[in-house]
Structures are given as structure tokens and as C-alpha cells.
mmCIF file of N, CA and C in Angstrom:
data_model
loop_
_atom_site.group_PDB
_atom_site.id
_atom_site.type_symbol
_atom_site.label_atom_id
_atom_site.label_comp_id
_atom_site.label_asym_id
_atom_site.label_seq_id
_atom_site.Cartn_x
_atom_site.Cartn_y
_atom_site.Cartn_z
ATOM 1 N N GLY R 1 270.228 71.636 64.591
ATOM 2 C CA GLY R 1 270.144 72.279 65.885
ATOM 3 C C GLY R 1 271.471 72.869 66.294
ATOM 4 N N LEU R 2 271.462 73.533 67.432
ATOM 5 C CA LEU R 2 272.682 74.128 67.962
ATOM 6 C C LEU R 2 273.400 73.138 68.852
ATOM 7 N N ASP R 3 274.706 73.036 68.676
ATOM 8 C CA ASP R 3 275.515 72.200 69.556
ATOM 9 C C ASP R 3 276.171 73.107 70.572
ATOM 10 N N LEU R 4 275.659 73.105 71.787
ATOM 11 C CA LEU R 4 276.191 73.957 72.833
ATOM 12 C C LEU R 4 276.999 73.166 73.849
ATOM 13 N N SER R 5 277.373 71.945 73.507
ATOM 14 C CA SER R 5 278.087 71.100 74.453
ATOM 15 C C SER R 5 279.446 71.669 74.820
ATOM 16 N N HIS R 6 280.007 72.532 73.972
ATOM 17 C CA HIS R 6 281.295 73.134 74.269
ATOM 18 C C HIS R 6 281.180 74.344 75.196
ATOM 19 N N CYS R 7 279.976 74.783 75.502
ATOM 20 C CA CYS R 7 279.773 75.955 76.340
ATOM 21 C C CYS R 7 279.847 75.578 77.815
ATOM 22 N N VAL R 8 280.377 76.465 78.600
ATOM 23 C CA VAL R 8 280.458 76.249 80.037
ATOM 24 C C VAL R 8 279.066 76.425 80.630
ATOM 25 N N GLY R 9 278.699 75.556 81.556
ATOM 26 C CA GLY R 9 277.432 75.704 82.256
ATOM 27 C C GLY R 9 276.256 75.048 81.576
ATOM 28 N N THR R 10 276.444 74.400 80.432
ATOM 29 C CA THR R 10 275.313 73.715 79.813
ATOM 30 C C THR R 10 275.401 72.245 80.175
ATOM 31 N N ASN R 11 274.259 71.644 80.308
ATOM 32 C CA ASN R 11 274.205 70.244 80.692
ATOM 33 C C ASN R 11 273.191 69.546 79.797
ATOM 34 N N SER R 12 273.692 68.752 78.890
ATOM 35 C CA SER R 12 272.798 68.090 77.941
ATOM 36 C C SER R 12 272.030 66.941 78.586
ATOM 37 N N LEU R 13 272.430 66.561 79.818
ATOM 38 C CA LEU R 13 271.759 65.437 80.469
ATOM 39 C C LEU R 13 270.521 65.872 81.246
ATOM 40 N N GLY R 14 270.447 67.144 81.617
ATOM 41 C CA GLY R 14 269.338 67.626 82.438
ATOM 42 C C GLY R 14 268.059 67.770 81.636
ATOM 43 N N PRO R 15 266.958 67.937 82.347
ATOM 44 C CA PRO R 15 265.671 68.114 81.654
ATOM 45 C C PRO R 15 265.624 69.464 80.955
ATOM 46 N N ALA R 16 264.857 69.524 79.893
ATOM 47 C CA ALA R 16 264.716 70.767 79.155
ATOM 48 C C ALA R 16 263.949 71.762 80.008
ATOM 49 N N GLY R 17 264.448 72.990 80.079
ATOM 50 C CA GLY R 17 263.807 74.019 80.886
ATOM 51 C C GLY R 17 263.366 75.174 80.016
ATOM 52 N N PRO R 18 262.836 76.221 80.656
ATOM 53 C CA PRO R 18 262.393 77.394 79.889
ATOM 54 C C PRO R 18 263.578 78.276 79.497
ATOM 55 N N TRP R 19 264.404 77.800 78.595
ATOM 56 C CA TRP R 19 265.613 78.515 78.184
ATOM 57 C C TRP R 19 265.482 78.905 76.727
ATOM 58 N N ARG R 20 266.125 79.989 76.351
ATOM 59 C CA ARG R 20 266.146 80.372 74.948
ATOM 60 C C ARG R 20 267.594 80.596 74.538
ATOM 61 N N SER R 21 267.868 80.366 73.288
ATOM 62 C CA SER R 21 269.229 80.520 72.805
ATOM 63 C C SER R 21 269.368 81.866 72.112
ATOM 64 N N GLY R 22 270.389 82.618 72.508
ATOM 65 C CA GLY R 22 270.663 83.901 71.882
ATOM 66 C C GLY R 22 271.930 83.812 71.061
ATOM 67 N N GLY R 23 272.262 82.621 70.602
ATOM 68 C CA GLY R 23 273.500 82.412 69.859
ATOM 69 C C GLY R 23 274.359 81.406 70.605
ATOM 70 N N PRO R 24 275.514 81.101 70.053
ATOM 71 C CA PRO R 24 276.394 80.129 70.700
ATOM 72 C C PRO R 24 276.797 80.600 72.098
ATOM 73 N N CYS R 25 276.646 79.716 73.075
ATOM 74 C CA CYS R 25 277.052 79.962 74.471
ATOM 75 C C CYS R 25 276.244 81.068 75.150
ATOM 76 N N LYS R 26 275.130 81.465 74.609
ATOM 77 C CA LYS R 26 274.314 82.515 75.221
ATOM 78 C C LYS R 26 272.963 81.928 75.599
ATOM 79 N N MET R 27 272.931 81.210 76.702
ATOM 80 C CA MET R 27 271.675 80.644 77.170
ATOM 81 C C MET R 27 271.121 81.563 78.257
ATOM 82 N N LYS R 28 269.869 81.954 78.119
ATOM 83 C CA LYS R 28 269.247 82.846 79.074
ATOM 84 C C LYS R 28 267.870 82.310 79.413
ATOM 85 N N ARG R 29 267.537 82.353 80.687
ATOM 86 C CA ARG R 29 266.244 81.871 81.126
ATOM 87 C C ARG R 29 265.156 82.838 80.664
ATOM 88 N N VAL R 30 264.051 82.297 80.234
ATOM 89 C CA VAL R 30 262.909 83.124 79.844
ATOM 90 C C VAL R 30 262.246 83.615 81.130
ATOM 91 N N ARG R 31 262.034 84.910 81.235
ATOM 92 C CA ARG R 31 261.461 85.493 82.443
ATOM 93 C C ARG R 31 259.984 85.136 82.556
ATOM 94 N N THR R 32 259.592 84.679 83.744
ATOM 95 C CA THR R 32 258.199 84.343 83.996
ATOM 96 C C THR R 32 257.389 85.630 84.126
ATOM 97 N N VAL R 33 256.306 85.715 83.389
ATOM 98 C CA VAL R 33 255.397 86.853 83.500
ATOM 99 C C VAL R 33 254.144 86.354 84.214
ATOM 100 N N PHE R 34 253.937 86.874 85.423
ATOM 101 C CA PHE R 34 252.795 86.444 86.214
ATOM 102 C C PHE R 34 251.548 87.234 85.832
ATOM 103 N N LYS R 35 250.408 86.558 85.879
ATOM 104 C CA LYS R 35 249.136 87.217 85.626
ATOM 105 C C LYS R 35 248.763 88.020 86.872
ATOM 106 N N PRO R 36 247.989 89.090 86.721
ATOM 107 C CA PRO R 36 247.598 89.903 87.887
ATOM 108 C C PRO R 36 246.929 89.075 88.987
ATOM 109 N N GLU R 37 246.111 88.097 88.605
ATOM 110 C CA GLU R 37 245.433 87.253 89.603
ATOM 111 C C GLU R 37 246.448 86.420 90.384
ATOM 112 N N GLN R 38 247.477 85.934 89.684
ATOM 113 C CA GLN R 38 248.513 85.143 90.344
ATOM 114 C C GLN R 38 249.285 86.020 91.342
ATOM 115 N N LEU R 39 249.642 87.216 90.906
ATOM 116 C CA LEU R 39 250.386 88.129 91.777
ATOM 117 C C LEU R 39 249.570 88.507 93.013
ATOM 118 N N GLU R 40 248.281 88.742 92.804
ATOM 119 C CA GLU R 40 247.412 89.104 93.933
ATOM 120 C C GLU R 40 247.390 87.982 94.969
ATOM 121 N N ARG R 41 247.252 86.759 94.503
ATOM 122 C CA ARG R 41 247.209 85.610 95.417
ATOM 123 C C ARG R 41 248.562 85.398 96.092
ATOM 124 N N LEU R 42 249.647 85.539 95.330
ATOM 125 C CA LEU R 42 250.984 85.390 95.908
ATOM 126 C C LEU R 42 251.211 86.442 96.996
ATOM 127 N N GLU R 43 250.796 87.672 96.737
ATOM 128 C CA GLU R 43 250.947 88.743 97.721
ATOM 129 C C GLU R 43 250.109 88.458 98.975
ATOM 130 N N GLN R 44 248.887 87.942 98.783
ATOM 131 C CA GLN R 44 248.032 87.586 99.924
ATOM 132 C C GLN R 44 248.715 86.544 100.797
ATOM 133 N N GLU R 45 249.278 85.533 100.159
ATOM 134 C CA GLU R 45 249.958 84.469 100.900
ATOM 135 C C GLU R 45 251.197 85.004 101.598
ATOM 136 N N PHE R 46 251.907 85.930 100.944
ATOM 137 C CA PHE R 46 253.112 86.499 101.538
ATOM 138 C C PHE R 46 252.777 87.301 102.792
ATOM 139 N N LEU R 47 251.630 87.994 102.781
ATOM 140 C CA LEU R 47 251.221 88.744 103.966
ATOM 141 C C LEU R 47 250.961 87.818 105.152
ATOM 142 N N LYS R 48 250.482 86.607 104.868
ATOM 143 C CA LYS R 48 250.229 85.633 105.929
ATOM 144 C C LYS R 48 251.534 85.050 106.459
ATOM 145 N N GLN R 49 252.414 84.707 105.539
ATOM 146 C CA GLN R 49 253.694 84.097 105.930
ATOM 147 C C GLN R 49 254.731 84.368 104.853
ATOM 148 N N GLN R 50 255.929 84.718 105.304
ATOM 149 C CA GLN R 50 256.985 85.072 104.361
ATOM 150 C C GLN R 50 257.697 83.846 103.776
ATOM 151 N N TYR R 51 257.477 82.689 104.371
ATOM 152 C CA TYR R 51 258.106 81.463 103.879
ATOM 153 C C TYR R 51 257.037 80.449 103.514
ATOM 154 N N MET R 52 257.084 79.952 102.290
ATOM 155 C CA MET R 52 256.119 78.964 101.809
ATOM 156 C C MET R 52 256.895 77.684 101.505
ATOM 157 N N VAL R 53 256.578 76.626 102.241
ATOM 158 C CA VAL R 53 257.327 75.379 102.063
ATOM 159 C C VAL R 53 256.394 74.180 101.952
ATOM 160 N N GLY R 54 256.977 73.080 101.517
ATOM 161 C CA GLY R 54 256.296 71.793 101.510
ATOM 162 C C GLY R 54 255.021 71.750 100.705
ATOM 163 N N THR R 55 254.032 71.102 101.289
ATOM 164 C CA THR R 55 252.778 70.877 100.570
ATOM 165 C C THR R 55 252.038 72.185 100.305
ATOM 166 N N GLU R 56 252.244 73.184 101.182
ATOM 167 C CA GLU R 56 251.590 74.486 100.949
ATOM 168 C C GLU R 56 252.055 75.079 99.629
ATOM 169 N N ARG R 57 253.362 74.991 99.388
ATOM 170 C CA ARG R 57 253.915 75.533 98.142
ATOM 171 C C ARG R 57 253.427 74.723 96.940
ATOM 172 N N VAL R 58 253.380 73.419 97.076
ATOM 173 C CA VAL R 58 252.904 72.543 95.995
ATOM 174 C C VAL R 58 251.449 72.872 95.676
ATOM 175 N N ASP R 59 250.628 73.013 96.714
ATOM 176 C CA ASP R 59 249.206 73.315 96.524
ATOM 177 C C ASP R 59 249.003 74.687 95.881
ATOM 178 N N LEU R 60 249.744 75.680 96.356
ATOM 179 C CA LEU R 60 249.621 77.020 95.798
ATOM 180 C C LEU R 60 250.038 77.030 94.332
ATOM 181 N N ALA R 61 251.131 76.353 94.026
ATOM 182 C CA ALA R 61 251.607 76.288 92.637
ATOM 183 C C ALA R 61 250.546 75.662 91.738
ATOM 184 N N ALA R 62 249.943 74.565 92.206
ATOM 185 C CA ALA R 62 248.915 73.889 91.412
ATOM 186 C C ALA R 62 247.693 74.795 91.223
ATOM 187 N N THR R 63 247.294 75.472 92.287
ATOM 188 C CA THR R 63 246.140 76.374 92.220
ATOM 189 C C THR R 63 246.364 77.495 91.215
ATOM 190 N N LEU R 64 247.598 78.011 91.171
ATOM 191 C CA LEU R 64 247.896 79.153 90.304
ATOM 192 C C LEU R 64 248.415 78.736 88.924
ATOM 193 N N HIS R 65 248.469 77.430 88.683
ATOM 194 C CA HIS R 65 248.984 76.893 87.415
ATOM 195 C C HIS R 65 250.427 77.338 87.171
ATOM 196 N N LEU R 66 251.230 77.264 88.240
ATOM 197 C CA LEU R 66 252.654 77.583 88.169
ATOM 198 C C LEU R 66 253.436 76.354 88.627
ATOM 199 N N THR R 67 254.736 76.371 88.373
ATOM 200 C CA THR R 67 255.569 75.289 88.900
ATOM 201 C C THR R 67 255.934 75.623 90.345
ATOM 202 N N GLU R 68 256.298 74.602 91.080
ATOM 203 C CA GLU R 68 256.717 74.806 92.467
ATOM 204 C C GLU R 68 257.946 75.728 92.513
ATOM 205 N N THR R 69 258.835 75.574 91.549
ATOM 206 C CA THR R 69 260.039 76.411 91.484
ATOM 207 C C THR R 69 259.681 77.870 91.261
ATOM 208 N N GLN R 70 258.707 78.139 90.416
ATOM 209 C CA GLN R 70 258.291 79.524 90.170
ATOM 210 C C GLN R 70 257.772 80.169 91.450
ATOM 211 N N VAL R 71 257.000 79.416 92.226
ATOM 212 C CA VAL R 71 256.474 79.935 93.494
ATOM 213 C C VAL R 71 257.622 80.144 94.481
ATOM 214 N N LYS R 72 258.527 79.190 94.550
ATOM 215 C CA LYS R 72 259.670 79.289 95.459
ATOM 216 C C LYS R 72 260.508 80.531 95.153
ATOM 217 N N VAL R 73 260.818 80.730 93.881
ATOM 218 C CA VAL R 73 261.647 81.871 93.478
ATOM 219 C C VAL R 73 260.905 83.180 93.699
ATOM 220 N N TRP R 74 259.591 83.192 93.451
ATOM 221 C CA TRP R 74 258.816 84.408 93.692
ATOM 222 C C TRP R 74 258.913 84.796 95.163
ATOM 223 N N PHE R 75 258.759 83.812 96.065
ATOM 224 C CA PHE R 75 258.847 84.100 97.498
ATOM 225 C C PHE R 75 260.249 84.570 97.882
ATOM 226 N N GLN R 76 261.282 83.975 97.308
ATOM 227 C CA GLN R 76 262.656 84.416 97.590
ATOM 228 C C GLN R 76 262.830 85.877 97.185
ATOM 229 N N ASN R 77 262.393 86.207 95.980
ATOM 230 C CA ASN R 77 262.528 87.573 95.489
ATOM 231 C C ASN R 77 261.691 88.556 96.296
ATOM 232 N N ARG R 78 260.515 88.124 96.709
ATOM 233 C CA ARG R 78 259.629 89.000 97.484
ATOM 234 C C ARG R 78 260.207 89.274 98.866
ATOM 235 N N ARG R 79 260.860 88.260 99.467
ATOM 236 C CA ARG R 79 261.504 88.480 100.769
ATOM 237 C C ARG R 79 262.637 89.494 100.660
ATOM 238 N N ILE R 80 263.387 89.431 99.565
ATOM 239 C CA ILE R 80 264.468 90.393 99.347
ATOM 240 C C ILE R 80 263.890 91.802 99.243
ATOM 241 N N LYS R 81 262.822 91.957 98.470
ATOM 242 C CA LYS R 81 262.159 93.256 98.313
ATOM 243 C C LYS R 81 261.638 93.753 99.662
ATOM 244 N N TRP R 82 261.047 92.867 100.443
ATOM 245 C CA TRP R 82 260.485 93.199 101.750
ATOM 246 C C TRP R 82 261.580 93.675 102.700
ATOM 247 N N ARG R 83 262.707 92.960 102.727
ATOM 248 C CA ARG R 83 263.825 93.360 103.594
ATOM 249 C C ARG R 83 264.379 94.724 103.180
ATOM 250 N N LYS R 84 264.507 94.944 101.893
ATOM 251 C CA LYS R 84 265.024 96.214 101.390
ATOM 252 C C LYS R 84 264.091 97.358 101.797
ATOM 253 N N GLN R 85 262.789 97.150 101.647
ATOM 254 C CA GLN R 85 261.820 98.174 102.028
ATOM 255 C C GLN R 85 261.878 98.440 103.536
ATOM 256 N N SER R 86 262.043 97.389 104.334
ATOM 257 C CA SER R 86 262.129 97.542 105.783
ATOM 258 C C SER R 86 263.352 98.365 106.168
ATOM 259 N N MET R 87 264.487 98.083 105.520
ATOM 260 C CA MET R 87 265.711 98.818 105.801
ATOM 261 C C MET R 87 265.550 100.291 105.429
ATOM 262 N N GLU R 88 264.924 100.557 104.294
ATOM 263 C CA GLU R 88 264.729 101.943 103.858
ATOM 264 C C GLU R 88 263.807 102.687 104.819
ATOM 265 N N GLN R 89 262.762 102.016 105.323
ATOM 266 C CA GLN R 89 261.838 102.651 106.255
ATOM 267 C C GLN R 89 262.542 102.967 107.570
ATOM 268 N N LYS R 90 263.372 102.034 108.049
ATOM 269 C CA LYS R 90 264.112 102.274 109.292
ATOM 270 C C LYS R 90 265.082 103.442 109.125
ATOM 271 N N ALA R 91 265.772 103.474 108.012
ATOM 272 C CA ALA R 91 266.725 104.554 107.747
ATOM 273 C C ALA R 91 266.000 105.894 107.677
ATOM 274 N N ALA R 92 264.814 105.913 107.051
ATOM 275 C CA ALA R 92 264.036 107.148 106.939
ATOM 276 C C ALA R 92 263.594 107.627 108.319
ATOM 277 N N LYS R 93 263.162 106.700 109.174
ATOM 278 C CA LYS R 93 262.735 107.071 110.528
ATOM 279 C C LYS R 93 263.913 107.623 111.324
ATOM 280 N N LEU R 94 265.063 106.961 111.223
ATOM 281 C CA LEU R 94 266.236 107.408 111.967
ATOM 282 C C LEU R 94 266.697 108.787 111.503
ATOM 283 N N SER R 95 266.673 109.011 110.200
ATOM 284 C CA SER R 95 267.102 110.318 109.700
ATOM 285 C C SER R 95 266.092 111.403 110.071
ATOM 286 N N LYS R 96 264.824 111.020 110.174
ATOM 287 C CA LYS R 96 263.773 111.970 110.562
ATOM 288 C C LYS R 96 264.016 112.482 111.982
ATOM 289 N N PHE R 97 264.501 111.604 112.846
ATOM 290 C CA PHE R 97 264.759 111.976 114.236
ATOM 291 C C PHE R 97 266.186 112.463 114.438
ATOM 292 N N GLY R 98 266.917 112.637 113.331
ATOM 293 C CA GLY R 98 268.257 113.199 113.430
ATOM 294 C C GLY R 98 269.323 112.238 113.904
ATOM 295 N N VAL R 99 269.015 110.946 113.950
ATOM 296 C CA VAL R 99 270.015 109.970 114.387
ATOM 297 C C VAL R 99 271.082 109.800 113.321
ATOM 298 N N ILE R 100 270.665 109.761 112.080
ATOM 299 C CA ILE R 100 271.609 109.645 110.975
ATOM 300 C C ILE R 100 271.509 110.909 110.138
ATOM 301 N N GLN R 101 272.650 111.532 109.928
ATOM 302 C CA GLN R 101 272.662 112.730 109.096
ATOM 303 C C GLN R 101 273.109 112.349 107.702
ATOM 304 N N PRO R 102 272.362 112.732 106.689
ATOM 305 C CA PRO R 102 272.778 112.410 105.329
ATOM 306 C C PRO R 102 274.103 113.097 105.010
ATOM 307 N N VAL R 103 275.014 112.358 104.382
ATOM 308 C CA VAL R 103 276.319 112.898 104.027
ATOM 309 C C VAL R 103 276.187 113.551 102.659
ATOM 310 N N SER R 104 276.591 114.812 102.580
ATOM 311 C CA SER R 104 276.508 115.508 101.298
ATOM 312 C C SER R 104 277.653 115.080 100.402
ATOM 313 N N ALA R 105 277.397 115.093 99.105
ATOM 314 C CA ALA R 105 278.385 114.628 98.133
ATOM 315 C C ALA R 105 279.573 115.564 98.043
ATOM 316 N N ASP R 106 279.411 116.846 98.448
ATOM 317 C CA ASP R 106 280.506 117.800 98.286
ATOM 318 C C ASP R 106 281.418 117.869 99.500
ATOM 319 N N SER R 107 281.139 117.092 100.549
ATOM 320 C CA SER R 107 282.032 117.114 101.709
ATOM 321 C C SER R 107 283.286 116.314 101.402
ATOM 322 N N THR R 108 284.440 116.938 101.657
ATOM 323 C CA THR R 108 285.710 116.273 101.340
ATOM 324 C C THR R 108 286.512 115.947 102.584
ATOM 325 N N ASP R 109 286.270 116.651 103.680
ATOM 326 C CA ASP R 109 287.040 116.422 104.896
ATOM 327 C C ASP R 109 286.282 115.437 105.778
ATOM 328 N N SER R 110 286.737 114.200 105.801
ATOM 329 C CA SER R 110 286.011 113.160 106.528
ATOM 330 C C SER R 110 286.258 113.228 108.026
ATOM 331 N N LYS R 111 287.347 113.893 108.487
ATOM 332 C CA LYS R 111 287.628 113.969 109.921
ATOM 333 C C LYS R 111 286.510 114.704 110.655
ATOM 334 N N ASP R 112 285.972 115.749 110.040
ATOM 335 C CA ASP R 112 284.906 116.511 110.678
ATOM 336 C C ASP R 112 283.658 115.678 110.879
ATOM 337 N N HIS R 113 283.431 114.686 109.997
ATOM 338 C CA HIS R 113 282.213 113.879 110.069
ATOM 339 C C HIS R 113 282.382 112.633 110.924
ATOM 340 N N GLU R 114 283.615 112.230 111.223
ATOM 341 C CA GLU R 114 283.823 111.003 111.993
ATOM 342 C C GLU R 114 283.219 111.103 113.381
ATOM 343 N N GLU R 115 283.337 112.251 114.041
ATOM 344 C CA GLU R 115 282.812 112.405 115.387
ATOM 345 C C GLU R 115 281.287 112.461 115.402
ATOM 346 N N ASP R 116 280.677 112.919 114.310
ATOM 347 C CA ASP R 116 279.230 113.048 114.232
ATOM 348 C C ASP R 116 278.532 111.745 113.863
ATOM 349 N N THR R 117 279.278 110.762 113.352
ATOM 350 C CA THR R 117 278.678 109.525 112.880
ATOM 351 C C THR R 117 278.208 108.666 114.049
ATOM 352 N N VAL R 118 277.013 108.177 113.953
ATOM 353 C CA VAL R 118 276.464 107.277 114.952
ATOM 354 C C VAL R 118 276.284 105.921 114.319
ATOM 355 N N ASP R 119 276.856 104.902 114.934
ATOM 356 C CA ASP R 119 276.711 103.560 114.408
ATOM 357 C C ASP R 119 275.405 102.978 114.902
ATOM 358 N N VAL R 120 274.484 102.733 114.019
ATOM 359 C CA VAL R 120 273.177 102.184 114.391
ATOM 360 C C VAL R 120 272.961 100.907 113.585
ATOM 361 N N GLU R 121 272.695 99.822 114.323
ATOM 362 C CA GLU R 121 272.414 98.559 113.616
ATOM 363 C C GLU R 121 270.953 98.529 113.248
ATOM 364 N N LEU R 122 270.685 98.306 111.968
ATOM 365 C CA LEU R 122 269.292 98.313 111.490
ATOM 366 C C LEU R 122 268.723 96.935 111.495
#
């Protein structure tokens, strides 16, 4: 077998996880591939509530034949995606109404644009 005890970040005492070895000191987590049915159910639950905790998460994981950690991480990632989409939608609405003017890449004189800039908290 491979002796990775000299690598930083490896722990021989912990439980074996879904990791694969790509050579010495190259441990990478195997990416979870969700089935379409699992994704559909996860999305349904996310529409109801953006945070899944406690027994609800345990029950959902068991129903979908996933680990609790997989469900937890999916919700974390989905919240990030949701926030990013919300920010983009707000920015699009503001630019539509002329509140924020897109800065062109060829503008070099920033003094002219300082007075036109509107600070808007999204």
C-alpha cells in the first residue's frame, strides 16, 4: 500500500472516507454524483427552507440513500448559488433602471467616473 503518513493533512487515525490517491501526497475527495431524483427532491426541500438541520437532515439523507454530510454540503453549496443568483438579479435590476452604469474596459480616466458612481448596498 501507499504510506502517506509523511504528507501534510493526512490522518491515519480517522475513518476511511471517499478519497482516492493520485500519487504520493495527492489525496482528493471523490466528487458525489447525485441522481436526478435526488437532485429533484433536494431542490424541492430547498424551496421550502434554505437550511436543513437535525432530524430533518437525517431523515432526508436516509430517504435519498445519502450521508448526512452529503446533504449538509449540498445545502451549503446551494445556498451559495442562491445568494449569487440573487446578487446578479439585483445588479441587473439596478442597471436596468440606470442606478449602476457598467464601466467599460477602455475607460482609463477614473476621475470622470468617480462622481457618477452610486454606492448601493445589495
